[in-house]
Each structure stands twice: as structure tokens, then as C-alpha cells.
Amino acid sequence: MPACGQPAQPSPATWQHGHVTAATHSTLFPQAPDTADAVLDGLDPEQREVATALHGPVCVLAGAGTGKTRAITHRIAYGVRAGILQPSSVLAVTFTNRAAGEMRGRLRQLGAAGVQARTFHSAALRQLQYFWPKAIGGSMPRLVDRKIQLVADAAAACRIRLDRNELRDVTAEIEWSKVTQTVPADYAPAAAKAGREAPRDPAEIAQIYNVYEDLKRDRSVMDFEDVLLLTVAILQDRHDIADQVRSQYQHFVVDEYQDVSPLQQRLLELWLGERDNLCVVGDASQTIYSFTGATPDHLLDFRTRHPGATVVKLVRDYRSTPQVVHLANGLLAQASGRAADHRLELVSQRDAGPEPVYTEYTDEPAEAEGAARRIQELMASGVPASEIAILFRTNSQSESYEQALADAGVPYQLRGAERFFDRPEVRKAGIALRGAARFGGNDTLLDDAVDLPSQVRAVLSGEGWTTEPPAGSGAVRERWESLAALVNLAQDFAAAKTGATLADLVAELDERANAQHAPTVQGVTLASLHSAKGLEWDVVFLVGVAEGMMPITYAKTDEQVEEERRLLYVGVTRARRHLHVSWALTRTPGGRANRRPSRFLDGLRPGSTATVGRAAARGSGGVERGFTSRPDAAPRRTQRSPARCRVCGRTLTDAGEMKLMRCEDCPSDMDEGLYERLREWRGVQARLSGQPDFCVFTDKTLMAIAETEPTTPDELSRIPGVLKRKLDRYGDDVLAICAGQELEQGPDGE
């Protein structure tokens, strides 16, 4: 059976139903298109609209399996090949290293090498490393990969005992606080307002959070959220640096825009400045990370913020059969909330397939064994293990499926384990292949190797590869699967590149390692629903789809329940052809059978009664053209009057002078004593929030305050650098200091 969207035999490029070209796949080693117009070949009408809309704001609402990555990579490649976009001026941002690597790989294949495709954190870290000496000075704090040990140390310093689960949950609360720009003192009210169910007393979490920030500063380390926070702070305070970044990047593409956090959105706004060359891509129905601070509001409000935006809706589903798509649409038809109001009705472009299979088991071990047996049958019929996945709600469900697959002799891999090219056996294999490429003429192992695949097999046989896989499962089998993936890649590479040498393959592996474009490992994938997002398989087993697990027990509010529904929707839309949905009546054999299938399946699985439905989705495919103005729409940005020196009246252009509201060399009437009191107060606030001093107020802003001596919140708000958020947080203190009042001392005497 050909892969989804791939014709069974070569045929002219076309998009019509029945003869679709690849929407979500590409051949392994394709030749780059000859011309810019050739980049557009095979795109459907809506994808072509995305690819050719290269100016102004563009919003792509892309349903699951509709080829969004294909559309945006062809958009970038078309712009580059047509000479409209300079590769070095484009920054494409997404959320995982895997997705960024895939994007770089596709752009390279389309002849658009040189375009930056990175995660938010990766792009921000590069900028932070480059500008740190200029903006801050000294050595940049060391980046810690995992913050959980620091959180444990902070809890111990607070004499608060956390078990392993509490430690993980408190760490998640700190991460949420930082991406929503919530400081320790504001955690409790912010968590209550957001409806978060704190794992411990909010005051304790705030205390741990505060000490955690102190420990980082004392140890001169920073976490991943600090990378974004510090980059935002520098770009906000240093207009010269912001201008330098904006001169580098002229055009932005943001994938998975429904997952943007407030902090990431702020960074994006600072990258953009006053420009609007921005293309965002997302699907509100795939918002499943709100617990991390992600919100679809930025996607849903895009047209409000950018009245002139072009909106393109992709609804042609090239991934899944009509039967799978029907179930996916049915799930969302019963949804409620703002994301549901903007859902897209998918239209399958594939031939009909089998109906989803629903199976009820007596207990969880029986469910795992049933899945393993069915997988054995599928593999016996010719379905590769790598095209099968078992998806579950929580990682704790994995163990029983690992055991069942091992007992059945079925190879598997755990999604979320270390990246392919970081595996020790893959790194060693790369060293061996590189050595053979350089000195292979003196290697007796290669004496009988007549072509590239046989050379690779000979080299990797010294690393543990054998023609037959080892018996059983575990670490030995996983190492063999990694080496086998390299052997298979060599065979495909040799078939695609006539006359390819070992050195050519090593260069290809280096490219793939840089792009994190891993070869396929032969094994059934075990993954949580969250980690499966962005992936797809011919066969998907959705297991444990019972009340209490889907939706999960702790999903209490309507919003939380709707996110669980979207999570199941993501799971359903991972399947191309075969979909198996199952649940167990009890956890252990002999237990009380008191479970029932998930409410989300009501009216969708045979024999169940439908819940109250909703009107048909408004998400038919198409293009909505932007407009430049509208009588009833507020302009995106108001025109600002030129800033003038309050001493001599000259127009100000320098960012520092604009903050002071006077020329640098005009006489200052600053109250030196007030300025020093403000600096002392700022130092206390910075220590309390665990941020650098300039994140509270910059020196220039404090000088402007000391010169103008505001007496009301309105007067204070007119000073550049005193944004609403800072006015709300610090305004009372600043006005009290300006009035000569003494502030109450903190608990530590500060």
C-alpha cells in the first residue's frame, strides 16, 4: 500500500481528489525543484495560496493532516527561489527540535538552505549568547538542562518535603509562572485566577519559587524560561540591540501558533517591532498544552490584531481515511468553548478504509495482551512495526504494553527517549563510518564490500549489527534497531544517489544530525498522546479510553474537559488507515468492573447514545483576503507624536534620550537623593523576583522618574519604560518614594 498521499505509480502532479500528491510526506532524497514555479507544483489551491502570500500578515488555519508543514516550507522556498526573500532574513519558529529539524530538512530539499528554522528557545539562546557581552557584560550564567534538582534544593532550603510527584508538579508550576511572567509574590492570586489546582499550598509554592530563583543567582545558572525572559528584557531595554535583530530578520513564520505562551508572544512582538511580515500557522482544536501556559487566544485573535491579514483555511485531509476523519469530526461536533467555535471540518482526500474498531476488555492486562495479539497479526500481514503506534493518556500506562509486546516478541520503541543521533551506539557508528570513509582502503573489513550498502553493513558489523535481530527486547534489541536503521538508510541513499560513496553517506548523516532528521527505527511506537502530536502512523491503537483516564480524573472544569477532548482528537488524527479504540472495565484481573467508556465516544461508537450535538463547523476551506482599513475597526497601531526634549524642545530619536525625555547634554534637574532611593528600592525588588535590576526599571527610567517626580499614576505612566504591567506592580511604591514616604521593611529587613 502506498503511503498517504503518494500515488501508487508515477503520475502528473495534481491535487484533485483521487490523485493527490504528498501533503505530509516527501520522498527520502528528492531533487530540488528547478525553478521557483516548480516549488508550487503539486500544491492544492489553498496550499498554493499560503505559498504565494508573501507580504503582510498571514494566518493559516490548518486542520490535522492538511499539509501545513508542506505549505509553509514551500512558501519559504518559493519566496527564496523567486528572489523575494533572502534566506538569512527569514526566521521560522516552531516548538520542538524535531519539528525544527524536519523543517530545515525540507527547506534544504527544496533548495532553500540558509533559512533559520529553530525553536523559540534555540533562537532566543543564540541571540542572548551573542548580545550578552554588549547588553550585560561578564560571563553569561550556565544553562541547566533540568531544573528539578534545583527545585528539590529550594524545597529543602524551605524545609518543605516533596515526594517525587509533588516535586515534578511544583516544577511545572514554576515553569508556568515564568512563561506567564508571574513573579513569586504574585503566584497565589495568578494561579487562582487561572483556575490552576496547586499541588501544594500556594504560599509554599511561592516560597519554593522565590528560593529557587535565589539559588540560580547564587550558582550563576539559568533555566530555559530565563533564556526567553532575559532576551525579552534586553530587547525591551536596548533599542539598539532590538534594531540589530530586526535588521537581520525581516520575515517570520511561526508554526503551531496555538501553543504560544504569553512570554513567547512577547518575544515575537519584540522581534517584529512595527512590521507585519508574519505568517502564523495553527489549529485551535489541537490546543493541548494549556497547562504549560500555552493559549490559542493569540491565534484566534490574530485577525483582530492584524485587520489586514490574509486568512487561509486548510481542510483537505491527506493523512486519514474518510472513516477516521468522520470520527475526528464527530468528536469536535460535540465540543464547546471558544476553540470549538473555530473548529475546522476536515474533508478526507483518501480512498475509503476500514471502520474504527472499538473493543472492551475485562481488565488492563487483557487490553495490553489484546493489542499485542492484533499487532502480531498486522505485522504478519505485512504492516511494518514502525507504522504502528500505541497511544495512551499517561506514561504510567506504558509498562503493561511494554511487557505484552516483549512477551509477544514484538519490537518497540518509547517515544520521548533520547534523540536518535544522541544515542551512544549511533555516535559510535558515526565515528566508525567516518574512519572507514577516510582510511577504508587499508581496512580488511571492506575487502569484499562491492557497494555502499555492503560497506556500511561491514563497518557496522563491528559495532554489533547482525543480519538477524537479537532475541527478545530491551537494551540489546534497541541498540540493534538503531544500527539497522542506519543500514536501511544506506540502502535508500545508494538507490537514490547513483555512485554515492561512504564519504557522501557520512556527509548526509552529518546533515541529518544537525537537522535532527532521524531515520526510521523498526519498532512499534509507545507514546503518550501529548508526545504523539505532529506524528502519524498507518495503524494507531488508542488505549485506556475510559472515564477517569479520558477525560483524566483531575479535569474538573469545562475548559479542562474540553482540552481532554482535543487531546483525544489529536490521537484519532494520528491514524492514516487503521484505528483501534479500547478500554478496560477494571484495572486488575478480578477487580470490580465499574469503569465505562469515555463520554467522548457517546454517539460515535456503535450502541451508544449521542449527547447534545452542535451546529456544523464553520471551517470550510478557502481564503479570506485581508483589508487595509475598516470604518468600524480600530487601527492596529496609533500614530505617535514625535518625542521632544522637555528642556530645549528638539525632536528626540535616541532611545535613551526618549526615556529621559530630554537631550543627553541638556541640563538635568534630577533629585540625586531620590534617584539613589529608587536604585536601592529597585535592588530589593530585583532580589525578591530573582531578576536582574534592569528587569524592574532601567537606569534611564529611574533617572526620568527622579527628574519628573510624578505625583499621580497618570503622570508616572507617561514616562517611557513605565508600562501598564510595571505601573500596576510597582506604581504605588514608586509614587510613595517620590513623595518622600518610607516603605515598610520586608521580612528580611530590606
PDB file of N, CA and C in Angstrom, residues 146-153 155 160-177 187 196-200 205 208 212 225 291-292 393-397 552 554:
ATOM      1  N   ARG A 146      17.959  20.514  33.248  1.00  0.00           N
ATOM      2  CA  ARG A 146      16.806  20.097  34.049  1.00  0.00           C
ATOM      3  C   ARG A 146      16.808  20.880  35.356  1.00  0.00           C
ATOM      4  N   LYS A 147      15.657  21.455  35.674  1.00  0.00           N
ATOM      5  CA  LYS A 147      15.582  22.297  36.864  1.00  0.00           C
ATOM      6  C   LYS A 147      15.119  21.534  38.093  1.00  0.00           C
ATOM      7  N   ILE A 148      14.777  20.257  37.960  1.00  0.00           N
ATOM      8  CA  ILE A 148      14.114  19.557  39.057  1.00  0.00           C
ATOM      9  C   ILE A 148      15.014  19.438  40.292  1.00  0.00           C
ATOM     10  N   GLN A 149      16.343  19.279  40.084  1.00  0.00           N
ATOM     11  CA  GLN A 149      17.240  19.185  41.238  1.00  0.00           C
ATOM     12  C   GLN A 149      17.322  20.525  41.960  1.00  0.00           C
ATOM     13  N   LEU A 150      17.326  21.615  41.215  1.00  0.00           N
ATOM     14  CA  LEU A 150      17.327  22.940  41.825  1.00  0.00           C
ATOM     15  C   LEU A 150      16.051  23.173  42.627  1.00  0.00           C
ATOM     16  N   VAL A 151      14.924  22.711  42.083  1.00  0.00           N
ATOM     17  CA  VAL A 151      13.663  22.851  42.810  1.00  0.00           C
ATOM     18  C   VAL A 151      13.705  22.028  44.092  1.00  0.00           C
ATOM     19  N   ALA A 152      14.288  20.830  44.022  1.00  0.00           N
ATOM     20  CA  ALA A 152      14.425  19.992  45.218  1.00  0.00           C
ATOM     21  C   ALA A 152      15.289  20.688  46.261  1.00  0.00           C
ATOM     22  N   ASP A 153      16.374  21.305  45.817  1.00  0.00           N
ATOM     23  CA  ASP A 153      17.242  22.031  46.752  1.00  0.00           C
ATOM     24  C   ASP A 153      16.508  23.220  47.374  1.00  0.00           C
ATOM     25  N   ALA A 155      13.244  23.470  47.829  1.00  0.00           N
ATOM     26  CA  ALA A 155      12.264  22.946  48.791  1.00  0.00           C
ATOM     27  C   ALA A 155      12.949  22.558  50.098  1.00  0.00           C
ATOM     28  N   ILE A 160      10.602  22.124  53.306  1.00  0.00           N
ATOM     29  CA  ILE A 160       9.345  21.562  52.797  1.00  0.00           C
ATOM     30  C   ILE A 160       9.679  20.242  52.115  1.00  0.00           C
ATOM     31  N   ARG A 161       9.058  19.171  52.549  1.00  0.00           N
ATOM     32  CA  ARG A 161       9.335  17.856  51.977  1.00  0.00           C
ATOM     33  C   ARG A 161       8.384  17.605  50.810  1.00  0.00           C
ATOM     34  N   LEU A 162       8.957  17.239  49.672  1.00  0.00           N
ATOM     35  CA  LEU A 162       8.175  16.926  48.479  1.00  0.00           C
ATOM     36  C   LEU A 162       8.479  15.500  48.047  1.00  0.00           C
ATOM     37  N   ASP A 163       7.420  14.713  47.758  1.00  0.00           N
ATOM     38  CA  ASP A 163       7.679  13.404  47.169  1.00  0.00           C
ATOM     39  C   ASP A 163       7.951  13.591  45.679  1.00  0.00           C
ATOM     40  N   ARG A 164       8.239  12.518  44.979  1.00  0.00           N
ATOM     41  CA  ARG A 164       8.668  12.625  43.581  1.00  0.00           C
ATOM     42  C   ARG A 164       7.601  13.287  42.712  1.00  0.00           C
ATOM     43  N   ASN A 165       6.336  12.919  42.916  1.00  0.00           N
ATOM     44  CA  ASN A 165       5.267  13.501  42.114  1.00  0.00           C
ATOM     45  C   ASN A 165       5.066  14.976  42.443  1.00  0.00           C
ATOM     46  N   GLU A 166       5.132  15.309  43.736  1.00  0.00           N
ATOM     47  CA  GLU A 166       4.985  16.712  44.123  1.00  0.00           C
ATOM     48  C   GLU A 166       6.130  17.550  43.558  1.00  0.00           C
ATOM     49  N   LEU A 167       7.316  16.997  43.553  1.00  0.00           N
ATOM     50  CA  LEU A 167       8.474  17.711  43.016  1.00  0.00           C
ATOM     51  C   LEU A 167       8.264  18.030  41.541  1.00  0.00           C
ATOM     52  N   ARG A 168       7.781  17.039  40.803  1.00  0.00           N
ATOM     53  CA  ARG A 168       7.511  17.267  39.377  1.00  0.00           C
ATOM     54  C   ARG A 168       6.422  18.328  39.192  1.00  0.00           C
ATOM     55  N   ASP A 169       5.372  18.261  40.026  1.00  0.00           N
ATOM     56  CA  ASP A 169       4.259  19.196  39.869  1.00  0.00           C
ATOM     57  C   ASP A 169       4.655  20.616  40.266  1.00  0.00           C
ATOM     58  N   VAL A 170       5.437  20.765  41.324  1.00  0.00           N
ATOM     59  CA  VAL A 170       5.891  22.102  41.730  1.00  0.00           C
ATOM     60  C   VAL A 170       6.802  22.693  40.653  1.00  0.00           C
ATOM     61  N   THR A 171       7.636  21.849  40.064  1.00  0.00           N
ATOM     62  CA  THR A 171       8.488  22.309  38.955  1.00  0.00           C
ATOM     63  C   THR A 171       7.634  22.826  37.802  1.00  0.00           C
ATOM     64  N   ALA A 172       6.551  22.107  37.504  1.00  0.00           N
ATOM     65  CA  ALA A 172       5.651  22.550  36.434  1.00  0.00           C
ATOM     66  C   ALA A 172       4.993  23.882  36.775  1.00  0.00           C
ATOM     67  N   GLU A 173       4.669  24.087  38.056  1.00  0.00           N
ATOM     68  CA  GLU A 173       4.071  25.356  38.465  1.00  0.00           C
ATOM     69  C   GLU A 173       5.056  26.514  38.292  1.00  0.00           C
ATOM     70  N   ILE A 174       6.323  26.263  38.595  1.00  0.00           N
ATOM     71  CA  ILE A 174       7.335  27.306  38.407  1.00  0.00           C
ATOM     72  C   ILE A 174       7.484  27.630  36.922  1.00  0.00           C
ATOM     73  N   GLU A 175       7.490  26.601  36.084  1.00  0.00           N
ATOM     74  CA  GLU A 175       7.597  26.834  34.642  1.00  0.00           C
ATOM     75  C   GLU A 175       6.408  27.640  34.142  1.00  0.00           C
ATOM     76  N   TRP A 176       5.195  27.267  34.601  1.00  0.00           N
ATOM     77  CA  TRP A 176       4.002  28.007  34.182  1.00  0.00           C
ATOM     78  C   TRP A 176       4.104  29.469  34.620  1.00  0.00           C
ATOM     79  N   SER A 177       4.547  29.693  35.842  1.00  0.00           N
ATOM     80  CA  SER A 177       4.665  31.058  36.362  1.00  0.00           C
ATOM     81  C   SER A 177       5.587  31.893  35.485  1.00  0.00           C
ATOM     82  N   TYR A 187       2.269  34.564  42.610  1.00  0.00           N
ATOM     83  CA  TYR A 187       1.872  33.224  42.183  1.00  0.00           C
ATOM     84  C   TYR A 187       0.479  32.836  42.666  1.00  0.00           C
ATOM     85  N   ARG A 196      -5.915  27.134  38.311  1.00  0.00           N
ATOM     86  CA  ARG A 196      -4.968  26.036  38.462  1.00  0.00           C
ATOM     87  C   ARG A 196      -5.136  25.376  39.826  1.00  0.00           C
ATOM     88  N   GLU A 197      -5.056  24.065  39.828  1.00  0.00           N
ATOM     89  CA  GLU A 197      -5.156  23.305  41.070  1.00  0.00           C
ATOM     90  C   GLU A 197      -3.740  23.057  41.581  1.00  0.00           C
ATOM     91  N   ALA A 198      -3.315  23.884  42.528  1.00  0.00           N
ATOM     92  CA  ALA A 198      -1.936  23.810  43.008  1.00  0.00           C
ATOM     93  C   ALA A 198      -1.676  22.489  43.718  1.00  0.00           C
ATOM     94  N   PRO A 199      -0.506  21.874  43.469  1.00  0.00           N
ATOM     95  CA  PRO A 199      -0.187  20.587  44.096  1.00  0.00           C
ATOM     96  C   PRO A 199       0.138  20.705  45.581  1.00  0.00           C
ATOM     97  N   ARG A 200       0.473  21.907  46.031  1.00  0.00           N
ATOM     98  CA  ARG A 200       0.727  22.190  47.446  1.00  0.00           C
ATOM     99  C   ARG A 200       0.075  23.522  47.783  1.00  0.00           C
ATOM    100  N   ILE A 205       4.406  27.015  47.493  1.00  0.00           N
ATOM    101  CA  ILE A 205       4.965  27.014  46.137  1.00  0.00           C
ATOM    102  C   ILE A 205       5.639  28.351  45.851  1.00  0.00           C
ATOM    103  N   ILE A 208       8.975  28.327  47.614  1.00  0.00           N
ATOM    104  CA  ILE A 208       9.958  27.491  46.907  1.00  0.00           C
ATOM    105  C   ILE A 208      10.424  28.197  45.636  1.00  0.00           C
ATOM    106  N   TYR A 212      14.139  29.194  44.773  1.00  0.00           N
ATOM    107  CA  TYR A 212      14.678  28.635  43.524  1.00  0.00           C
ATOM    108  C   TYR A 212      15.381  29.723  42.713  1.00  0.00           C
ATOM    109  N   GLU A 225      13.351  28.993  30.752  1.00  0.00           N
ATOM    110  CA  GLU A 225      12.454  30.143  30.767  1.00  0.00           C
ATOM    111  C   GLU A 225      13.244  31.446  30.906  1.00  0.00           C
ATOM    112  N   PHE A 291      -1.744  23.690  30.131  1.00  0.00           N
ATOM    113  CA  PHE A 291      -1.156  23.558  31.472  1.00  0.00           C
ATOM    114  C   PHE A 291       0.254  24.123  31.527  1.00  0.00           C
ATOM    115  N   THR A 292       0.890  24.315  30.368  1.00  0.00           N
ATOM    116  CA  THR A 292       2.228  24.911  30.343  1.00  0.00           C
ATOM    117  C   THR A 292       2.179  26.422  30.118  1.00  0.00           C
ATOM    118  N   ARG A 393      -2.889   7.919  27.648  1.00  0.00           N
ATOM    119  CA  ARG A 393      -3.049   9.234  28.281  1.00  0.00           C
ATOM    120  C   ARG A 393      -1.889   9.585  29.198  1.00  0.00           C
ATOM    121  N   THR A 394      -1.399   8.615  29.984  1.00  0.00           N
ATOM    122  CA  THR A 394      -0.316   8.885  30.933  1.00  0.00           C
ATOM    123  C   THR A 394       0.831   7.904  30.723  1.00  0.00           C
ATOM    124  N   ASN A 395       2.030   8.343  31.024  1.00  0.00           N
ATOM    125  CA  ASN A 395       3.204   7.492  30.833  1.00  0.00           C
ATOM    126  C   ASN A 395       3.162   6.236  31.695  1.00  0.00           C
ATOM    127  N   SER A 396       2.432   6.301  32.819  1.00  0.00           N
ATOM    128  CA  SER A 396       2.363   5.133  33.702  1.00  0.00           C
ATOM    129  C   SER A 396       1.668   3.950  33.043  1.00  0.00           C
ATOM    130  N   GLN A 397       0.902   4.196  31.977  1.00  0.00           N
ATOM    131  CA  GLN A 397       0.218   3.110  31.267  1.00  0.00           C
ATOM    132  C   GLN A 397       1.169   2.312  30.384  1.00  0.00           C
ATOM    133  N   ILE A 552      -9.189  12.714  31.993  1.00  0.00           N
ATOM    134  CA  ILE A 552      -8.453  12.341  33.194  1.00  0.00           C
ATOM    135  C   ILE A 552      -9.228  12.804  34.424  1.00  0.00           C
ATOM    136  N   TYR A 554      -8.568  14.414  37.109  1.00  0.00           N
ATOM    137  CA  TYR A 554      -8.411  15.757  37.658  1.00  0.00           C
ATOM    138  C   TYR A 554      -8.858  16.862  36.698  1.00  0.00           C
TER     139      TYR A 554
END
